[in-house]
mmCIF file of C-alpha atoms and ligand atoms in Angstrom:
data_model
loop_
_atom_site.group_PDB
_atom_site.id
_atom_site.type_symbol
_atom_site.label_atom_id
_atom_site.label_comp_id
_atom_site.label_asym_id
_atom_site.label_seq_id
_atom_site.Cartn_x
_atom_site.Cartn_y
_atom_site.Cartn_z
ATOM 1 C CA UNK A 1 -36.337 28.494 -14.108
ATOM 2 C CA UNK A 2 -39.122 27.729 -12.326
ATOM 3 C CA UNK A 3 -37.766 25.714 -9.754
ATOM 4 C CA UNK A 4 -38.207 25.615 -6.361
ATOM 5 C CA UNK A 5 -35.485 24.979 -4.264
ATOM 6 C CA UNK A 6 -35.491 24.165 -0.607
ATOM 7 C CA UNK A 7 -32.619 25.141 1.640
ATOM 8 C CA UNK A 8 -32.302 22.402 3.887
ATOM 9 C CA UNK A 9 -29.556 23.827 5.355
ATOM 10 C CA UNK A 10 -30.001 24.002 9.111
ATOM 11 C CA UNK A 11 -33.319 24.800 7.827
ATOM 12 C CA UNK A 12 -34.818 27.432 10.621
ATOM 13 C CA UNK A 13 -38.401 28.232 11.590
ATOM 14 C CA UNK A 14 -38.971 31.780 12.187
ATOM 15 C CA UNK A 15 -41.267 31.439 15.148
ATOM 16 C CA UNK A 16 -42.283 34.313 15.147
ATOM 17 C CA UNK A 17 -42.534 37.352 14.736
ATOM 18 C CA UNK A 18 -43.891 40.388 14.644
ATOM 19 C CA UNK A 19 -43.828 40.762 16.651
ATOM 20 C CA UNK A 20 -42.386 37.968 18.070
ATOM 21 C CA UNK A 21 -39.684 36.044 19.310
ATOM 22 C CA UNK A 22 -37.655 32.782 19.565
ATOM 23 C CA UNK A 23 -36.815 30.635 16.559
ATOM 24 C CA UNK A 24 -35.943 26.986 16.261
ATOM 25 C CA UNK A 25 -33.739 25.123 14.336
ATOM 26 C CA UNK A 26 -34.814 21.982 12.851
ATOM 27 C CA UNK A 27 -31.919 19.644 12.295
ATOM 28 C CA UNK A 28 -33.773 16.982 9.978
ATOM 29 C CA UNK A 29 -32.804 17.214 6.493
ATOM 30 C CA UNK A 30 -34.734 17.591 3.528
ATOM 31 C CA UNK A 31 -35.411 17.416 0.092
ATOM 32 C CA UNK A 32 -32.831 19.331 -1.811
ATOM 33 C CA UNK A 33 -33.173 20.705 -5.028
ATOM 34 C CA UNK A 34 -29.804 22.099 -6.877
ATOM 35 C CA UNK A 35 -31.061 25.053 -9.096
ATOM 36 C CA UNK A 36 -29.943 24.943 -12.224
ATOM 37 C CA UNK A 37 -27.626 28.074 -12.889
ATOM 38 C CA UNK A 38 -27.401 30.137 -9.730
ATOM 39 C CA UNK A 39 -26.724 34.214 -10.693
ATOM 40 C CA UNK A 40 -23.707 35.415 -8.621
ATOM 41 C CA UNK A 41 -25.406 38.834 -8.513
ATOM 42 C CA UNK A 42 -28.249 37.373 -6.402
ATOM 43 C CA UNK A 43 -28.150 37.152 -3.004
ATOM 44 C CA UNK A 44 -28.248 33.447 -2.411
ATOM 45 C CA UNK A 45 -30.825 31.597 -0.027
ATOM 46 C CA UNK A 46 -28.737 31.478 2.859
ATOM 47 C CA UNK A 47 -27.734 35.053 2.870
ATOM 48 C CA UNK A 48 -31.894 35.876 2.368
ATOM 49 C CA UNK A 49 -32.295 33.470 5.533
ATOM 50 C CA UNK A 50 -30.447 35.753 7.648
ATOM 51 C CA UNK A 51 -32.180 39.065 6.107
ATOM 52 C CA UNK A 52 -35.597 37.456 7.873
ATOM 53 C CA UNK A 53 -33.622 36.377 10.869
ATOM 54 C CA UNK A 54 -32.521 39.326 11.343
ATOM 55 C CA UNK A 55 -35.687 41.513 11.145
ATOM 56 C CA UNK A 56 -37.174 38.397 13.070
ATOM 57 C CA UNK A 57 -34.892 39.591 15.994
ATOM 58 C CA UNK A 58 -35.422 43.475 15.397
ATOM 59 C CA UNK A 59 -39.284 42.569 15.757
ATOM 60 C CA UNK A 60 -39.172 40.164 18.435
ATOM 61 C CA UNK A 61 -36.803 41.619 20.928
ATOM 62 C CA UNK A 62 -38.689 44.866 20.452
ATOM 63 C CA UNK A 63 -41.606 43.080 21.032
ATOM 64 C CA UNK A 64 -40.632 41.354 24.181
ATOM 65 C CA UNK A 65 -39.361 44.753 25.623
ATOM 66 C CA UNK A 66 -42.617 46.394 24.917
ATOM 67 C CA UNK A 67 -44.684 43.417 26.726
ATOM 68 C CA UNK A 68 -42.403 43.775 29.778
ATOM 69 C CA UNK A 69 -42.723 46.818 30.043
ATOM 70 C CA UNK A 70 -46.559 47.752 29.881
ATOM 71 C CA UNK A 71 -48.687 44.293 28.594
ATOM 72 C CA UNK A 72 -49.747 43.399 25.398
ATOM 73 C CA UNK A 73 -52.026 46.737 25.161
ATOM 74 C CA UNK A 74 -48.981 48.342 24.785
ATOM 75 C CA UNK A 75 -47.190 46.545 23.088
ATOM 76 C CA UNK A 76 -49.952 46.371 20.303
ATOM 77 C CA UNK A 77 -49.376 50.285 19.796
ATOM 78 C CA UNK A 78 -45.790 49.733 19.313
ATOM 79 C CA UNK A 79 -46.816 47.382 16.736
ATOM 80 C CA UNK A 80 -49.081 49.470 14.934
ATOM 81 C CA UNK A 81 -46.454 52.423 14.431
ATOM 82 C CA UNK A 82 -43.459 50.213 14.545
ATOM 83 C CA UNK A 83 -43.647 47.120 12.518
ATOM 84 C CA UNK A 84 -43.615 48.261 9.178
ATOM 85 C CA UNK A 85 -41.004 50.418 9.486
ATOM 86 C CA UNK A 86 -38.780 48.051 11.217
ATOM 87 C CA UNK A 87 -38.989 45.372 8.550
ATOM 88 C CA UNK A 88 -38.696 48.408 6.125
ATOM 89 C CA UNK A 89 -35.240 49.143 7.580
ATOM 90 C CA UNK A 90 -33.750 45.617 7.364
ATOM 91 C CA UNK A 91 -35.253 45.864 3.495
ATOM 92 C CA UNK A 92 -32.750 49.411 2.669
ATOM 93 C CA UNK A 93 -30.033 48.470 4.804
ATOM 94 C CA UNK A 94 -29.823 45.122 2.482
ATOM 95 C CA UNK A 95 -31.651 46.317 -0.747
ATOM 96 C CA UNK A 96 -34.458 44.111 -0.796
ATOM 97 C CA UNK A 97 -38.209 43.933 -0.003
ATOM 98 C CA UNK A 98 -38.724 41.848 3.536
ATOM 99 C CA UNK A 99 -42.371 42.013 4.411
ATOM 100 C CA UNK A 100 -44.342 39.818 6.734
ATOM 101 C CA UNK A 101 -47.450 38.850 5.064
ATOM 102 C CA UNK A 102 -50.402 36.572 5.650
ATOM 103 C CA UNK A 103 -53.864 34.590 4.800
ATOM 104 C CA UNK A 104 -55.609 35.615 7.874
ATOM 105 C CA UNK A 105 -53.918 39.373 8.359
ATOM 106 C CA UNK A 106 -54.043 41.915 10.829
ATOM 107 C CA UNK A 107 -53.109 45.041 8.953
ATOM 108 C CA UNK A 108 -54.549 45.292 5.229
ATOM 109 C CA UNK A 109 -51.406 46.239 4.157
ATOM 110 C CA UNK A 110 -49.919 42.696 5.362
ATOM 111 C CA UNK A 111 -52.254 40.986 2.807
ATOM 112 C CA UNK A 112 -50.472 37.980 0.793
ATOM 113 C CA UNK A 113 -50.717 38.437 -3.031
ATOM 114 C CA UNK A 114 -51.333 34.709 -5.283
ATOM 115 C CA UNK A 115 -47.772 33.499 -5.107
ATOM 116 C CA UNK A 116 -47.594 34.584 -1.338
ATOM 117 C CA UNK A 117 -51.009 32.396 -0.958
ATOM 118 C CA UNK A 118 -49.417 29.567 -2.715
ATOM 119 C CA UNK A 119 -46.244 29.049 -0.560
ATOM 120 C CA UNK A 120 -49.200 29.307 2.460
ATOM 121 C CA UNK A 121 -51.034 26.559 1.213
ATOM 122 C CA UNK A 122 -47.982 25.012 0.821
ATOM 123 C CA UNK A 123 -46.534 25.351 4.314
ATOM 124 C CA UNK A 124 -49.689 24.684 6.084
ATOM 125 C CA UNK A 125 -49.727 21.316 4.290
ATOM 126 C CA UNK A 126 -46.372 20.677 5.655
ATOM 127 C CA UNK A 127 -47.311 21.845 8.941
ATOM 128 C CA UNK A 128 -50.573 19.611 8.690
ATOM 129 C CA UNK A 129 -48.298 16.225 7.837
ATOM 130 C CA UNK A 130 -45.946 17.155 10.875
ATOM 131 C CA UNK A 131 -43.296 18.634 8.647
ATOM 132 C CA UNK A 132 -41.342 22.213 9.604
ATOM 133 C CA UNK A 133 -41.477 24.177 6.097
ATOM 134 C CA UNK A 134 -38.726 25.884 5.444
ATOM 135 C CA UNK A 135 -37.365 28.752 3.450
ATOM 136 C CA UNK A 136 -37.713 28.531 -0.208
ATOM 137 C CA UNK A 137 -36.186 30.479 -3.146
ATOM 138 C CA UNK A 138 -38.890 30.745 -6.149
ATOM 139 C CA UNK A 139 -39.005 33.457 -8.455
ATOM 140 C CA UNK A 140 -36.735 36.027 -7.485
ATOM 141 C CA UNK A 141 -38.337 35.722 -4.166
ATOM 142 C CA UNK A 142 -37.246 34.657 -0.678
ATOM 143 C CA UNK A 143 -39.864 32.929 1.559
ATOM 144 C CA UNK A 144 -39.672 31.591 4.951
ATOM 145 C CA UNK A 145 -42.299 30.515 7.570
ATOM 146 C CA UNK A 146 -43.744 32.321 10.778
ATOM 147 C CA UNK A 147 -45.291 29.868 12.993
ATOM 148 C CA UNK A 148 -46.208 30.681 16.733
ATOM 149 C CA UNK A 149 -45.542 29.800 20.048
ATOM 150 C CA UNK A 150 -47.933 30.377 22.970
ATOM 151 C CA UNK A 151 -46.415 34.303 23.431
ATOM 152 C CA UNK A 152 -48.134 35.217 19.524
ATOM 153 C CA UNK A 153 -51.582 34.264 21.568
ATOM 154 C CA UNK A 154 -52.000 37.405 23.715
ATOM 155 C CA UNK A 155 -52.480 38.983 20.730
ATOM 156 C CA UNK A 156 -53.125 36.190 18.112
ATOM 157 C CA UNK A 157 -55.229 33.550 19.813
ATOM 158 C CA UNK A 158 -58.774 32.964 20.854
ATOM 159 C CA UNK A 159 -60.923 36.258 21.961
ATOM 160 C CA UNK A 160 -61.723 35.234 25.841
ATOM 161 C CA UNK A 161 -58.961 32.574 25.956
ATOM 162 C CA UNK A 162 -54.987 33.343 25.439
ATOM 163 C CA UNK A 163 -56.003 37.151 24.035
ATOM 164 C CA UNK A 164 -57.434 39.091 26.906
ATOM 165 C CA UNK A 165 -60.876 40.947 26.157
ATOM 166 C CA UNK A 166 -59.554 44.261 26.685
ATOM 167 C CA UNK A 167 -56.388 43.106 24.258
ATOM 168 C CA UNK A 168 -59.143 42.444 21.446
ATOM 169 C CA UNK A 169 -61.340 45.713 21.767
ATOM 170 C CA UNK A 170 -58.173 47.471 21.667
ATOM 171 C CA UNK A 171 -56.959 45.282 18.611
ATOM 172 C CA UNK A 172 -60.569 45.734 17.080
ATOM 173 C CA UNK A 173 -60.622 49.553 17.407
ATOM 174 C CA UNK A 174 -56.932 49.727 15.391
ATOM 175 C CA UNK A 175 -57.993 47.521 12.780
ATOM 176 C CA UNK A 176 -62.089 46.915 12.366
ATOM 177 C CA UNK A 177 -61.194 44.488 9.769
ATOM 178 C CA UNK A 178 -58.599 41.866 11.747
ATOM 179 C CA UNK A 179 -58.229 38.276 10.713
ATOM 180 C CA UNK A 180 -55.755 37.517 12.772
ATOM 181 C CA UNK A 181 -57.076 35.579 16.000
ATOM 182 C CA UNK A 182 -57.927 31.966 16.715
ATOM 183 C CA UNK A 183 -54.461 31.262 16.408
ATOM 184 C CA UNK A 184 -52.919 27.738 18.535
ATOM 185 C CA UNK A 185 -49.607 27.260 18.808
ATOM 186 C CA UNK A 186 -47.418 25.901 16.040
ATOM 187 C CA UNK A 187 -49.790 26.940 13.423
ATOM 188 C CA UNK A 188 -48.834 29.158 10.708
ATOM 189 C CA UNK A 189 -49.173 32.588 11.322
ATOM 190 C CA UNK A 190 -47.652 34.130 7.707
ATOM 191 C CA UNK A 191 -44.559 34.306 6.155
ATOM 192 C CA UNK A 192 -41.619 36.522 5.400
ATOM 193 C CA UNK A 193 -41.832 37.500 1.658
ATOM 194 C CA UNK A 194 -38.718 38.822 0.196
ATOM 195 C CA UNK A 195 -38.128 40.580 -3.137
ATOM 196 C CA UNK A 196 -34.621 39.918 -4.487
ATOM 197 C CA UNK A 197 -34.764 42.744 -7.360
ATOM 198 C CA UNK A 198 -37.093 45.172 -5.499
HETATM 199 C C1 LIG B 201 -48.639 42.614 21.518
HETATM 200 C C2 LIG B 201 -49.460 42.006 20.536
HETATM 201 C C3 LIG B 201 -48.836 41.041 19.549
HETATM 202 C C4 LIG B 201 -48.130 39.920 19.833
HETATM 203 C C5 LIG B 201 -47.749 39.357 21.187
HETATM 204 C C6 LIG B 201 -47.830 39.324 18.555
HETATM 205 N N1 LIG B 201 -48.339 40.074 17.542
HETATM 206 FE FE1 LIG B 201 -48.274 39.664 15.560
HETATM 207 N N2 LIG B 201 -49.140 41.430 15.151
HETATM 208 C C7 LIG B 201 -49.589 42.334 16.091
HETATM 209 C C8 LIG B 201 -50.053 43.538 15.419
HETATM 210 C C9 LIG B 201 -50.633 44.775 16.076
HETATM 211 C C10 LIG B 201 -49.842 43.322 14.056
HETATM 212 C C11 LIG B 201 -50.106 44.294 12.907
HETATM 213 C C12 LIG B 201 -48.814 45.089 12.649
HETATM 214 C C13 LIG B 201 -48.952 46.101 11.545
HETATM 215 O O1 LIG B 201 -49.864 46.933 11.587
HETATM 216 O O2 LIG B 201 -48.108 46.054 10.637
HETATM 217 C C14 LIG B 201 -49.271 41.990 13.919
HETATM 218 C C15 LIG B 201 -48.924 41.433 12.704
HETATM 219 C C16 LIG B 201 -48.319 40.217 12.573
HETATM 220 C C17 LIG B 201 -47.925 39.639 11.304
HETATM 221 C C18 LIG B 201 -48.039 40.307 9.931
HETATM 222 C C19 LIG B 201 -49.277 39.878 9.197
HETATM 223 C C20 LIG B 201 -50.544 40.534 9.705
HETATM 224 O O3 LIG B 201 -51.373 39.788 10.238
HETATM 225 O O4 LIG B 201 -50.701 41.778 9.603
HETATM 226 C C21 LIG B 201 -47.379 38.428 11.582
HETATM 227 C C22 LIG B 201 -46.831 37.450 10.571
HETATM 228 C C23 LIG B 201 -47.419 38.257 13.005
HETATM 229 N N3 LIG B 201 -48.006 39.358 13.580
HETATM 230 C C24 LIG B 201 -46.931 37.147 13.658
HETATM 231 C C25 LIG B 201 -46.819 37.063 15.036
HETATM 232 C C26 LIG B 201 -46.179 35.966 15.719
HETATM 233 C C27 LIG B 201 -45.610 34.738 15.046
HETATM 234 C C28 LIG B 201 -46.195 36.267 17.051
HETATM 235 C C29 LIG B 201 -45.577 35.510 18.186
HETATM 236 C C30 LIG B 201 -44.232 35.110 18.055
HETATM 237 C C31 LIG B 201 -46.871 37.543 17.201
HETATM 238 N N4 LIG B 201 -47.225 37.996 15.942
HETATM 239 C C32 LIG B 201 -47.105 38.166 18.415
HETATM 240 C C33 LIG B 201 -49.623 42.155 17.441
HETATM 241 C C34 LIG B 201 -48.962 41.147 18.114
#
């Protein structure tokens, strides 16, 4: 029962998001694993695949608006009321738990419990051999990379480089504690955790 079975299937990278944006579909195949007896009452790992899409698109097009409209500075306030609850409403509209979560977080509450930190480890050794993780049902929970592309760096990358000074005071002053800079691109940046039987 412990198995963990990779969807291969078209597998996709959430690139992104958070605020984020595009995504990218890898078309290499991987290893497969059949679970063993698959529950009908479960949602299945292609139908979770689409629950992170789809907040991946709520976030990201929000995002993008938000940047167009008045920078990063203000987009960073949308995030800070906005993400959350976003992800939240993708989680009751499909009765699950779909959070973003992380090794190096921004927002405390984004912080990746053991079996989050395992499937991190895992994906950034993936990453690290030139492989695009992919999502992965374990546990009665749905997992699925974020990596970034050069937009995540106005707000995720080097203090002085890609993320503007006045970016990171105003990052700093929201959350004193931040871990979340010194990001390149194509590096992992967290991943979606869902919880099948919330
Ligand atoms: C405009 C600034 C901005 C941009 C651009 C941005 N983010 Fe973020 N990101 C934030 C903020 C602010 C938070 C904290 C949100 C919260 O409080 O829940 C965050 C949180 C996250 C989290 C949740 C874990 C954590 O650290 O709290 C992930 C994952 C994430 N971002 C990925 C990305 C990726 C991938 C991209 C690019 C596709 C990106 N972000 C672009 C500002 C940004």
């Amino acid at each position: 029962m412990n198995k963990v079975t990779i969807f291969a299937v078209g597998a996709f990278i959430v690139t992104a998001l958070s605020c984020q944006k595009e995504q990218t579909n890898v078309t290499e195949n991987t290893t497969t694993e059949i679970p063993a007896g698959k529950s009908e009452a479960i949602p299945d790992g292609e139908i979770l695949k689409n629950y992170a899409a789809e907040a991946q698109q709520l976030l990201g097009s929000q995002l993008k608006q938000k940047i167009a409209e008045g920078g990063p500075e203000n987009a960073l306030q949308f995030c800070n009321i906005n993400a959350i609850p976003l992800t939240d409403s993708i989680s009751k509209k499909y009765s699950v738990s779909i959070k973003r979560v992380s090794d190096k977080y921004r927002n405390p509450d984004n912080a990746a419990n053991p079996a989050e930190l395992a499937v991190i480890t895992t994906y950034k050794a993936m990453l690290a051999a030139g492989k695009m993780p992919e999502g992965l049902l374990k546990d009665n929970h749905y997992y699925a990379p974020i990596v970034t592309n050069a937009m995540c760096l106005q707000c995720h990358g080097t203090p002085g480089k890609e993320l503007a000074e006045k970016t990171h005071l105003k990052i700093k002053s929201l959350y004193p504690q931040d871990k979340a800079t010194g990001y390149g691109v194509d590096e992992l940046r967290g991943i979606f955790s869902i919880a099948i039987n919330p």
